[in-house]
PDB file of N, CA and C in Angstrom:
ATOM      1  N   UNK A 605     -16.751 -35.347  33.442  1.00 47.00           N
ATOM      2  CA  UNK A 605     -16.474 -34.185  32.623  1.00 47.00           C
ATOM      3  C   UNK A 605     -17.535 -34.068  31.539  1.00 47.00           C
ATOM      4  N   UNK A 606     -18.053 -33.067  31.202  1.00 43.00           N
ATOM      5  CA  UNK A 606     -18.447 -32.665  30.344  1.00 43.00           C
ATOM      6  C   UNK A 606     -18.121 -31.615  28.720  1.00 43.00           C
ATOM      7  N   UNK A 607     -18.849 -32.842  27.684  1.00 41.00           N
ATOM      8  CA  UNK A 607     -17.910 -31.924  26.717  1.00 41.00           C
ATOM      9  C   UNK A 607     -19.145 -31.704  25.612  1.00 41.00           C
ATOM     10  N   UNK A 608     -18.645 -30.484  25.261  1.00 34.00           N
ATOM     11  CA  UNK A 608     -19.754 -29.591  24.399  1.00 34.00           C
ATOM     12  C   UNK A 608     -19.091 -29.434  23.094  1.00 34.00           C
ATOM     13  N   UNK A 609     -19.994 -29.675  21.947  1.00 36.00           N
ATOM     14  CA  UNK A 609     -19.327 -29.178  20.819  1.00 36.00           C
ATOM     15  C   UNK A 609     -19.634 -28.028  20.374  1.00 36.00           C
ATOM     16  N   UNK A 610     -20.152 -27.576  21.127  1.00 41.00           N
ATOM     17  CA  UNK A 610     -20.923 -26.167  20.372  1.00 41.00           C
ATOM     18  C   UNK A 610     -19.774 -25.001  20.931  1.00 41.00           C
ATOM     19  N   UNK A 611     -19.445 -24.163  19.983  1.00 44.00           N
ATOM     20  CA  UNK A 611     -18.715 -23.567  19.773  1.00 44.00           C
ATOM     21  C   UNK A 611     -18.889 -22.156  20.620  1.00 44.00           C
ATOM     22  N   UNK A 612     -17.826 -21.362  21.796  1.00 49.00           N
ATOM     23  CA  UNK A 612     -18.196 -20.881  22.455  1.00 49.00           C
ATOM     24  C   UNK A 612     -17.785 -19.601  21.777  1.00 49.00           C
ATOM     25  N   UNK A 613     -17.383 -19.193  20.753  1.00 57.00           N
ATOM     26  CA  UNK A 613     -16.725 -18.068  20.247  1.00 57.00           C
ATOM     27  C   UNK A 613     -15.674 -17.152  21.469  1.00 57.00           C
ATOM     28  N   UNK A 614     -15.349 -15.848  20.466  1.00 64.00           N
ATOM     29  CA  UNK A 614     -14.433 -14.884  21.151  1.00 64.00           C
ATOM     30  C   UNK A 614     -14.918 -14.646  22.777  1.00 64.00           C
ATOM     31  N   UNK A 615     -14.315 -15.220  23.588  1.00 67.00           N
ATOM     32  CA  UNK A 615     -14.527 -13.925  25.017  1.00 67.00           C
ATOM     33  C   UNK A 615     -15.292 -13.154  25.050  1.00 67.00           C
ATOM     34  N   UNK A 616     -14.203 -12.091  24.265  1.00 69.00           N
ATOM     35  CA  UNK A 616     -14.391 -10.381  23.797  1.00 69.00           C
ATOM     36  C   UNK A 616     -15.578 -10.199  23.580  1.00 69.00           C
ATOM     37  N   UNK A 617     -16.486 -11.271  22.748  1.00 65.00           N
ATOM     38  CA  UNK A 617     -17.865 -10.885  21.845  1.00 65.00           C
ATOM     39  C   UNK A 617     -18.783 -10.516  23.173  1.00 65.00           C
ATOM     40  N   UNK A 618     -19.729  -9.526  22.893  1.00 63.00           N
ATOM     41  CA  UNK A 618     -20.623  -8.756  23.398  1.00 63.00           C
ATOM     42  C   UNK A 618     -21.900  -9.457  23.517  1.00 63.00           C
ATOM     43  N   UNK A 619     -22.024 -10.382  22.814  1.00 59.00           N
ATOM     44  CA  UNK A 619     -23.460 -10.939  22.593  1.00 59.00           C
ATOM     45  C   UNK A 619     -22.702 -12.682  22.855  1.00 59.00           C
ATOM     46  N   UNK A 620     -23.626 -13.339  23.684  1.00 71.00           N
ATOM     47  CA  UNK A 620     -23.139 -14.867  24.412  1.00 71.00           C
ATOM     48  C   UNK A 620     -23.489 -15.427  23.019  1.00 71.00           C
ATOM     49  N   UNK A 621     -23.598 -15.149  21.439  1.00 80.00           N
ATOM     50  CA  UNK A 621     -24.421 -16.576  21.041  1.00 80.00           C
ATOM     51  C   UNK A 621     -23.259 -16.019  19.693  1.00 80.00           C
ATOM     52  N   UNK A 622     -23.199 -17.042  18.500  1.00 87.00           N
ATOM     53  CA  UNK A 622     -22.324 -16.138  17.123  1.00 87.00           C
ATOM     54  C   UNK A 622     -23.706 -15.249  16.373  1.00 87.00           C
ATOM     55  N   UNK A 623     -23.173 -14.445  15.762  1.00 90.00           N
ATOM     56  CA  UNK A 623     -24.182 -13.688  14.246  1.00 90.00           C
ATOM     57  C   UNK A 623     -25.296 -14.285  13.684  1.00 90.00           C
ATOM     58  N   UNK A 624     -26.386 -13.905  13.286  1.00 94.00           N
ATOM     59  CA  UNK A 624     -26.453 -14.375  12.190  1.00 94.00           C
ATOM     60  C   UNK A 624     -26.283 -13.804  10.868  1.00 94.00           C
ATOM     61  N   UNK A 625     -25.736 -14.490  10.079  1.00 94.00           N
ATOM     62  CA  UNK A 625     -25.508 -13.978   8.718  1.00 94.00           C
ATOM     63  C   UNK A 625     -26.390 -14.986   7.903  1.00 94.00           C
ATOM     64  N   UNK A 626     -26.962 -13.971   6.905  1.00 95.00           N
ATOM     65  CA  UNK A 626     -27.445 -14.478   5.702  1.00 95.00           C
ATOM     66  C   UNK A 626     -27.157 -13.462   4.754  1.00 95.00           C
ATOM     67  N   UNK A 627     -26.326 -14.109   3.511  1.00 95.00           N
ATOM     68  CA  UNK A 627     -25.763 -14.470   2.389  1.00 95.00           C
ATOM     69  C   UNK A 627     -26.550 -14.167   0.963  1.00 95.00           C
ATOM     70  N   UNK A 628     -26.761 -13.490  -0.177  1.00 95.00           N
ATOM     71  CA  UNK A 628     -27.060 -13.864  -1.230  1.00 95.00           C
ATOM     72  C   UNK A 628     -26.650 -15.055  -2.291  1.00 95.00           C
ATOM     73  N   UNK A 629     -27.348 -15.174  -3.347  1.00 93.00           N
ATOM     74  CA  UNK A 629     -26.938 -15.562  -3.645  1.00 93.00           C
ATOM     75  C   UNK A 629     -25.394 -15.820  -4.801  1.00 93.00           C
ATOM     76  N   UNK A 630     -24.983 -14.456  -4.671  1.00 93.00           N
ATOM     77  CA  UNK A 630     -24.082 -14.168  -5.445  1.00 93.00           C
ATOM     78  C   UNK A 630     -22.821 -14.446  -4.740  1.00 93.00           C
ATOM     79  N   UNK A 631     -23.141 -15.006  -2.977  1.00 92.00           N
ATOM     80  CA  UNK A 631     -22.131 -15.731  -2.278  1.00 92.00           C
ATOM     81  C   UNK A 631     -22.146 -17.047  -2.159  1.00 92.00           C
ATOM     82  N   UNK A 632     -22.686 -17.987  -2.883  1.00 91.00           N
ATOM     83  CA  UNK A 632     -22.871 -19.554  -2.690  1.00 91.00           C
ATOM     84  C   UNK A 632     -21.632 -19.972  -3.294  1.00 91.00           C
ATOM     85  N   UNK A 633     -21.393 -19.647  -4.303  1.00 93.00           N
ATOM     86  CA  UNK A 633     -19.918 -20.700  -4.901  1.00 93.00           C
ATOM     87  C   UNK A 633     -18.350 -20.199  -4.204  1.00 93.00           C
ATOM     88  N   UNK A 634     -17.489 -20.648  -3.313  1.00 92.00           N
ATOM     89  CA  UNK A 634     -17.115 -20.580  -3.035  1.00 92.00           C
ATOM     90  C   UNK A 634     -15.705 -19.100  -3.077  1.00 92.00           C
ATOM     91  N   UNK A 635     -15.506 -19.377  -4.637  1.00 93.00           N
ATOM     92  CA  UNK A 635     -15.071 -18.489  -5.646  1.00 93.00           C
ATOM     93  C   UNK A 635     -15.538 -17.013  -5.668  1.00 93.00           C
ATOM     94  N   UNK A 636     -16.916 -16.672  -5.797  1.00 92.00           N
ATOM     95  CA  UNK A 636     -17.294 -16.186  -5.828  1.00 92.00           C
ATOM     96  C   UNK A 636     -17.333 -15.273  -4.528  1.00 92.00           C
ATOM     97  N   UNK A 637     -17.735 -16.229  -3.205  1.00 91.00           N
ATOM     98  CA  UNK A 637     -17.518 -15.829  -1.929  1.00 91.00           C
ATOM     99  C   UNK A 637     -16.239 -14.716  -1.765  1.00 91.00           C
ATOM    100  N   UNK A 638     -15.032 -15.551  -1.894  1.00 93.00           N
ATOM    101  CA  UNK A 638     -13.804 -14.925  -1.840  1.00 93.00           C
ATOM    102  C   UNK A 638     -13.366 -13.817  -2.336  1.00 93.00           C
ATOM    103  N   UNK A 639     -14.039 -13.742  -4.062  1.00 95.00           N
ATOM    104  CA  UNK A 639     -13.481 -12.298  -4.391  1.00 95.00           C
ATOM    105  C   UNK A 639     -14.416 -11.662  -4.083  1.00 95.00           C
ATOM    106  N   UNK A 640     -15.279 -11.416  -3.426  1.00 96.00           N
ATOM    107  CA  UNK A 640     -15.742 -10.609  -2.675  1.00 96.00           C
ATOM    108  C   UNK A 640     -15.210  -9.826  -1.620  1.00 96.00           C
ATOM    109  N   UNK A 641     -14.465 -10.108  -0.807  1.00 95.00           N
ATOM    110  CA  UNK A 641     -14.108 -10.453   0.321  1.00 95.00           C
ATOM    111  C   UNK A 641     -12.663  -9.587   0.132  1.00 95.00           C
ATOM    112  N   UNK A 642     -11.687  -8.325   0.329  1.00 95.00           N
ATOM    113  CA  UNK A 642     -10.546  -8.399   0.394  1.00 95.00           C
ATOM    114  C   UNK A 642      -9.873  -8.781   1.434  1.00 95.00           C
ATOM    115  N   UNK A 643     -10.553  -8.786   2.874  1.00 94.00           N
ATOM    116  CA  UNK A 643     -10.423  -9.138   3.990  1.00 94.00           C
ATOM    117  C   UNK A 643     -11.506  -9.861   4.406  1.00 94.00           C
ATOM    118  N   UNK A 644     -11.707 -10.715   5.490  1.00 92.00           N
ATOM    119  CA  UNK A 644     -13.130 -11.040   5.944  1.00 92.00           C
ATOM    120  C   UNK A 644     -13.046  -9.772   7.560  1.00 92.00           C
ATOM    121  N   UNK A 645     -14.237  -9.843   7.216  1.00 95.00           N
ATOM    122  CA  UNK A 645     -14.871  -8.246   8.120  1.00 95.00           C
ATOM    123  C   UNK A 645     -14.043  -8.611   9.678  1.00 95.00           C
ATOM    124  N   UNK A 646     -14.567  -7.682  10.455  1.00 95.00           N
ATOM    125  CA  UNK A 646     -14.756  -7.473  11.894  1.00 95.00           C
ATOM    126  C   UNK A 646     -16.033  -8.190  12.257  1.00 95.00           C
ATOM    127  N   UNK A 647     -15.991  -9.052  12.852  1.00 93.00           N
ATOM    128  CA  UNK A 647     -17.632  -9.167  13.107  1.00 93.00           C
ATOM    129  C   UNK A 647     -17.674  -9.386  14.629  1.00 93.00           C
ATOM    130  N   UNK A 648     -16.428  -9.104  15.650  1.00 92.00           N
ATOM    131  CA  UNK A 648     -16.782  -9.159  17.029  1.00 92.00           C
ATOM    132  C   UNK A 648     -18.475  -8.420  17.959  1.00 92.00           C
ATOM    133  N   UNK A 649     -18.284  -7.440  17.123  1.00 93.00           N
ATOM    134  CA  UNK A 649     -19.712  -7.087  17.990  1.00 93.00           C
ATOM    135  C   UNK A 649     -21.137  -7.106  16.633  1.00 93.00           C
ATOM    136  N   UNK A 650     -20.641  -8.268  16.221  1.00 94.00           N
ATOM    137  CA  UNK A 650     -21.943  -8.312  14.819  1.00 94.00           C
ATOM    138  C   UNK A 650     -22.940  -8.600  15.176  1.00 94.00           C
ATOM    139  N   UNK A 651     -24.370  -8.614  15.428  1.00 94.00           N
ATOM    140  CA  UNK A 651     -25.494  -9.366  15.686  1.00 94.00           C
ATOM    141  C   UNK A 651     -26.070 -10.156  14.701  1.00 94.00           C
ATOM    142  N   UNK A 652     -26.153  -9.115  13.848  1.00 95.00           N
ATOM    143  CA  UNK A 652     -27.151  -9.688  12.067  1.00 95.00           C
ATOM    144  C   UNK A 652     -26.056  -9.236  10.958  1.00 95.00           C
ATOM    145  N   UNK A 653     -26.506  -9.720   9.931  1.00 96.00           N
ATOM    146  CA  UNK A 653     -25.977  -9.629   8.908  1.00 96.00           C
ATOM    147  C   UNK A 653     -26.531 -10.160   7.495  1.00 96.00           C
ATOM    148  N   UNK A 654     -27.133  -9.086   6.573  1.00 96.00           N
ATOM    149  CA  UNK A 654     -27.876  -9.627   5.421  1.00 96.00           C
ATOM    150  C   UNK A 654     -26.697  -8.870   4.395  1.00 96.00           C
ATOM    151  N   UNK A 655     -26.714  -9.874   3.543  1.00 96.00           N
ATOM    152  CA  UNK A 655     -26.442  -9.172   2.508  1.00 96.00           C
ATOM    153  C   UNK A 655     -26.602  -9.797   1.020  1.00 96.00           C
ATOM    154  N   UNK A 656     -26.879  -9.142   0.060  1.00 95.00           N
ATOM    155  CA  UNK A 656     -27.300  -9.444  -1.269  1.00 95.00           C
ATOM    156  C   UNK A 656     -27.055  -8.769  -2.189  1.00 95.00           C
ATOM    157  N   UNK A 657     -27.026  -9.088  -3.605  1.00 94.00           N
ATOM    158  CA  UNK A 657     -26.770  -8.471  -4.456  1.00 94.00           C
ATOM    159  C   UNK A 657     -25.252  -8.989  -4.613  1.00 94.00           C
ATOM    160  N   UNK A 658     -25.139  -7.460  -5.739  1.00 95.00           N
ATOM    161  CA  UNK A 658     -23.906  -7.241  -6.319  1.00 95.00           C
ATOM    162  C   UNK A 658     -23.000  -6.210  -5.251  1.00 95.00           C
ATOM    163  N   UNK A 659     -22.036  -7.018  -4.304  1.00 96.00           N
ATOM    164  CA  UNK A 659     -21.736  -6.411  -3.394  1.00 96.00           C
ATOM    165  C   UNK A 659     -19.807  -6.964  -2.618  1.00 96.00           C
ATOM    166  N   UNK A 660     -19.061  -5.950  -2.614  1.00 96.00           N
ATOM    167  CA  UNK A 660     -17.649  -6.288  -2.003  1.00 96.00           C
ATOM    168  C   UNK A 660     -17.482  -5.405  -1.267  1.00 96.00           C
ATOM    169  N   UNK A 661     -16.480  -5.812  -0.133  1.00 96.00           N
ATOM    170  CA  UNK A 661     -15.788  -5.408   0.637  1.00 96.00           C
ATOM    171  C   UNK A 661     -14.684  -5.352   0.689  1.00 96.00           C
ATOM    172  N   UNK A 662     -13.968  -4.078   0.968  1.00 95.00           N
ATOM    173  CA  UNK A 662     -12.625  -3.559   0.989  1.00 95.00           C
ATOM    174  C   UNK A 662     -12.056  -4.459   1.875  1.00 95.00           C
ATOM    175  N   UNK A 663     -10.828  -3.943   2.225  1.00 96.00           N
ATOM    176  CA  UNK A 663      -9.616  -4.440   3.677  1.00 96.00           C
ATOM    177  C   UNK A 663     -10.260  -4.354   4.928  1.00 96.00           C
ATOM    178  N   UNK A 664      -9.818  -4.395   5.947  1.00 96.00           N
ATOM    179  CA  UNK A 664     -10.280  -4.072   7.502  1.00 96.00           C
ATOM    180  C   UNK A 664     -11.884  -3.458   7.947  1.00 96.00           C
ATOM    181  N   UNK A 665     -12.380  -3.797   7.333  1.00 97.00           N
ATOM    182  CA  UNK A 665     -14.358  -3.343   7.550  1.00 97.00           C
ATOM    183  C   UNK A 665     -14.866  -4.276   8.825  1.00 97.00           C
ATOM    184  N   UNK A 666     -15.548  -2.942   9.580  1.00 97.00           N
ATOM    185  CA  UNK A 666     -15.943  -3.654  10.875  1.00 97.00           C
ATOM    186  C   UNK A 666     -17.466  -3.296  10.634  1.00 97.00           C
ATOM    187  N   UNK A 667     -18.117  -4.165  10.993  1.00 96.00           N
ATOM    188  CA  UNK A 667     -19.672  -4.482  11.149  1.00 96.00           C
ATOM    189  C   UNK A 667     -20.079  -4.616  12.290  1.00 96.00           C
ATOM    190  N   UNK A 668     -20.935  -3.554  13.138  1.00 95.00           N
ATOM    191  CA  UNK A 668     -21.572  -4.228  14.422  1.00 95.00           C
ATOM    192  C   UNK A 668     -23.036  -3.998  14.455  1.00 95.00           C
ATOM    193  N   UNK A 669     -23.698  -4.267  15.341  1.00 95.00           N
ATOM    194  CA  UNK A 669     -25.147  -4.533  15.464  1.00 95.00           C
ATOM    195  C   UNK A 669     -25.525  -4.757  14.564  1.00 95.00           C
ATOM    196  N   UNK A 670     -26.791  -4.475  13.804  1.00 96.00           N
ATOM    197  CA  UNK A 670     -27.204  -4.990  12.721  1.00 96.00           C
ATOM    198  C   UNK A 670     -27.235  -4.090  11.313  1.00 96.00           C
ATOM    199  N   UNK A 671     -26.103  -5.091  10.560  1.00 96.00           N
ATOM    200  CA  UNK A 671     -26.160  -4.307   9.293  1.00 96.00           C
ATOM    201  C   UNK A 671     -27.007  -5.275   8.094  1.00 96.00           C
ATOM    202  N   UNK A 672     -27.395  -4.059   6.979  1.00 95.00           N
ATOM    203  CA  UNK A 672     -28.276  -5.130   6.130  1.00 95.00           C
ATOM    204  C   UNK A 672     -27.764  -4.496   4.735  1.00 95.00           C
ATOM    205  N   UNK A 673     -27.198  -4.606   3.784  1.00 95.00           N
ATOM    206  CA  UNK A 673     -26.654  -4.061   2.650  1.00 95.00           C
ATOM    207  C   UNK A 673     -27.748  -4.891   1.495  1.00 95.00           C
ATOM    208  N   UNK A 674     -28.035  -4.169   0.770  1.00 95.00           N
ATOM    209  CA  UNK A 674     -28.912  -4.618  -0.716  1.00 95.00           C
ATOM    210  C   UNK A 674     -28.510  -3.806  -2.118  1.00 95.00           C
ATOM    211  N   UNK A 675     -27.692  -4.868  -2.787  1.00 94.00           N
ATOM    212  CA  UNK A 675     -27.561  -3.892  -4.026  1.00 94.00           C
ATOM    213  C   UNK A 675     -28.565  -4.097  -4.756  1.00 94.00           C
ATOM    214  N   UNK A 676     -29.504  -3.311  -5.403  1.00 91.00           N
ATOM    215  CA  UNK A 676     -30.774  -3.606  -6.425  1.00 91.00           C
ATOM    216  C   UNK A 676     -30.017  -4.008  -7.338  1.00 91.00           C
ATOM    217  N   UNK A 677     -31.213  -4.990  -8.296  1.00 89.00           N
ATOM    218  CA  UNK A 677     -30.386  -5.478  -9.838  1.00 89.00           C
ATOM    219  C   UNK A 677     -29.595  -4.738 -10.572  1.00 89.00           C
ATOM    220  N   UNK A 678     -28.891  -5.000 -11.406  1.00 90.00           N
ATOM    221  CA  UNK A 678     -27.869  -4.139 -11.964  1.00 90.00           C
ATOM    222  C   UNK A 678     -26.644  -3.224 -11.381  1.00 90.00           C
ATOM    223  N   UNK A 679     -27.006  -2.760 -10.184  1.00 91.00           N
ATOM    224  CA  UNK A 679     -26.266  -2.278  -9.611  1.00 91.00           C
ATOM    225  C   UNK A 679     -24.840  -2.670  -8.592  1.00 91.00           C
ATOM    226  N   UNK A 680     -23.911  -2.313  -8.496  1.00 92.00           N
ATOM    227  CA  UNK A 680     -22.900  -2.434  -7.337  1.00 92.00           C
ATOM    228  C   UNK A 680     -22.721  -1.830  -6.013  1.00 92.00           C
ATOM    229  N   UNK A 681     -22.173  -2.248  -4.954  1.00 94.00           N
ATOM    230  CA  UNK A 681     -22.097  -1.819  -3.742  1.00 94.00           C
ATOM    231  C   UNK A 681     -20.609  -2.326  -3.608  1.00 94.00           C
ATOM    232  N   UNK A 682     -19.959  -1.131  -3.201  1.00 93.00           N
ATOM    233  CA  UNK A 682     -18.669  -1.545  -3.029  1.00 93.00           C
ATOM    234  C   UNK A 682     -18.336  -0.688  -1.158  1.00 93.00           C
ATOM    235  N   UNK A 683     -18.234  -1.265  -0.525  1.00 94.00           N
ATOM    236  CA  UNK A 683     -17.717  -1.269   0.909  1.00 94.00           C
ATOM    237  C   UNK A 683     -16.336  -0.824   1.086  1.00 94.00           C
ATOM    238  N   UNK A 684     -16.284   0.760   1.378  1.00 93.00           N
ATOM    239  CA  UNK A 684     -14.603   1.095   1.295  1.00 93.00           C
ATOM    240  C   UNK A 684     -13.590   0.402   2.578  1.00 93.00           C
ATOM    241  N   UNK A 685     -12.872   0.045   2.541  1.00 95.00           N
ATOM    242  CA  UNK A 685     -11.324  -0.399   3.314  1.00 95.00           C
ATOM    243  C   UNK A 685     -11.596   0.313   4.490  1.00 95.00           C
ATOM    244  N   UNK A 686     -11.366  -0.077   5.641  1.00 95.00           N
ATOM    245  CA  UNK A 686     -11.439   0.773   6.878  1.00 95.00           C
ATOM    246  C   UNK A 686     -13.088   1.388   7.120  1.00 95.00           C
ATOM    247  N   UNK A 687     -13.903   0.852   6.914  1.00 95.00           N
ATOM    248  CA  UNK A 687     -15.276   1.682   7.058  1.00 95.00           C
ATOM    249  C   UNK A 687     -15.811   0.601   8.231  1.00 95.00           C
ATOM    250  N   UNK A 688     -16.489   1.469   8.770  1.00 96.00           N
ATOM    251  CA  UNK A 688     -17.485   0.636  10.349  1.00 96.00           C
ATOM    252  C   UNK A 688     -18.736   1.109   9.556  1.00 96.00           C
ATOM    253  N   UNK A 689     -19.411  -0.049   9.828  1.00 95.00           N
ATOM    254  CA  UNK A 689     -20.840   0.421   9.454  1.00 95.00           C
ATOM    255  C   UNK A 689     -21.357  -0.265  10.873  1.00 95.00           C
ATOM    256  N   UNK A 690     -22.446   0.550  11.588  1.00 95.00           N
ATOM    257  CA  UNK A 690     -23.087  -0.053  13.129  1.00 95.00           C
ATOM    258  C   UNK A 690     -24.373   0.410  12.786  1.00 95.00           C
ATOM    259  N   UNK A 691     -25.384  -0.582  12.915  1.00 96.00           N
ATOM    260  CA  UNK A 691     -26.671  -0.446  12.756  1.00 96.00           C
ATOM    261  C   UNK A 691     -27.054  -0.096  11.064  1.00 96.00           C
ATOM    262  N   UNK A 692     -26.575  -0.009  10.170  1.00 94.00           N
ATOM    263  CA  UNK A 692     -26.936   0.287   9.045  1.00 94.00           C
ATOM    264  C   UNK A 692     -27.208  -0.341   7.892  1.00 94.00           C
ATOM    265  N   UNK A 693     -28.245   0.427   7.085  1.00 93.00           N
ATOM    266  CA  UNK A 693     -29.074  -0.172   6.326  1.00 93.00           C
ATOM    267  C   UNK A 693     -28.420   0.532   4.782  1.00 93.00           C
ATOM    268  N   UNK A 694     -27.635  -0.169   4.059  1.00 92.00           N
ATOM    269  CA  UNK A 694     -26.995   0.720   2.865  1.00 92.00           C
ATOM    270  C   UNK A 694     -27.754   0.079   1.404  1.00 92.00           C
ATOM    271  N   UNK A 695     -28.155   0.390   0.812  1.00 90.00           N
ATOM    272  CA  UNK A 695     -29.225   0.172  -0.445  1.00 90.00           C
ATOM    273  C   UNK A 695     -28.729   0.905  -1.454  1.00 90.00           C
ATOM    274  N   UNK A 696     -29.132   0.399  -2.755  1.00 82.00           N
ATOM    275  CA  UNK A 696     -29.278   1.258  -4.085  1.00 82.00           C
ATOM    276  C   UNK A 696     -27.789   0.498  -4.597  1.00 82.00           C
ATOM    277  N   UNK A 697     -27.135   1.947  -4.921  1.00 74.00           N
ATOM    278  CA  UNK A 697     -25.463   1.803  -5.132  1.00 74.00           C
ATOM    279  C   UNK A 697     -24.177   2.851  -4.823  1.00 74.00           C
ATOM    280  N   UNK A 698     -23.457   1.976  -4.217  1.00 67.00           N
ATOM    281  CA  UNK A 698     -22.213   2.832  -4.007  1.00 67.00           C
ATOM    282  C   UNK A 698     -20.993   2.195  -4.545  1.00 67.00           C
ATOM    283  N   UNK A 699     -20.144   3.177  -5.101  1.00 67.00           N
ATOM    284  CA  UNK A 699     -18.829   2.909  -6.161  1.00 67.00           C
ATOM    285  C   UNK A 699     -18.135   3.835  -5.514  1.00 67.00           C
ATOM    286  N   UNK A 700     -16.820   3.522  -5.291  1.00 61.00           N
ATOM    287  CA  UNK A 700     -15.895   4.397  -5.002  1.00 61.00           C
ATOM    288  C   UNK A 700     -14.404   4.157  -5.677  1.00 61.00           C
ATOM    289  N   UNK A 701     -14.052   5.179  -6.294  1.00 58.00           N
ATOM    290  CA  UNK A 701     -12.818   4.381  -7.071  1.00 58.00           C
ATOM    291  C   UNK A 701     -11.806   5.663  -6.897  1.00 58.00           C
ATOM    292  N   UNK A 702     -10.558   4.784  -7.302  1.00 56.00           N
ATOM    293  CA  UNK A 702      -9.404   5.679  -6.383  1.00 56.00           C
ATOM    294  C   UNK A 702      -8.767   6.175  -8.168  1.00 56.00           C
ATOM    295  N   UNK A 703      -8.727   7.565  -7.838  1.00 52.00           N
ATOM    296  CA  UNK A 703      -8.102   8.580  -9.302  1.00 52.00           C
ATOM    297  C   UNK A 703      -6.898   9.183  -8.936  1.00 52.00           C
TER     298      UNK A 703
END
């Protein structure tokens, strides 16, 4: 028998290998990671994944092919609840707040 530790992921996933994600640094401390995060994404059909800055995500957000988000200094990026982003490149800043 043969045994592998390498991790075969979802079935379902579209691509035979996992994501890659790379992280800013405003995601290294664990803490920090989390409130980011209201949900952790969709990432079944994810390929890439950059992200940096000053940046959160709502509830249920699905990510596929390659997304790359950059908030410039000073600024925020806030990722609404229920949003698919596929192939996209989102920069600068986005705020969305509920009135």
């Amino acid at each position: 028998a043969v045994v592998s530790t390498q991790s075969t992921g979802s079935p379902d996933r579209q691509f035979p290998t996992t994501p890659l994600i790379k992280l800013g640094a405003e995601f290294k401390r664990i803490q920090h990671f989390l409130k980011r995060f209201q949900t952790i994404p969709d990432l079944l059909e994810l390929d890439h994944l950059t992200v940096t800055g000053d940046v959160y995500f709502g509830r249920d957000v699905s990510l596929r092919g390659t997304v790359i988000i950059v908030a410039n200094h000073g600024e925020r990026i806030d990722i609404p609840s229920n949003s698919l982003l596929e192939n996209k490149i989102v920069s600068g800043n986005l705020r969305i707040l509920d009135h």
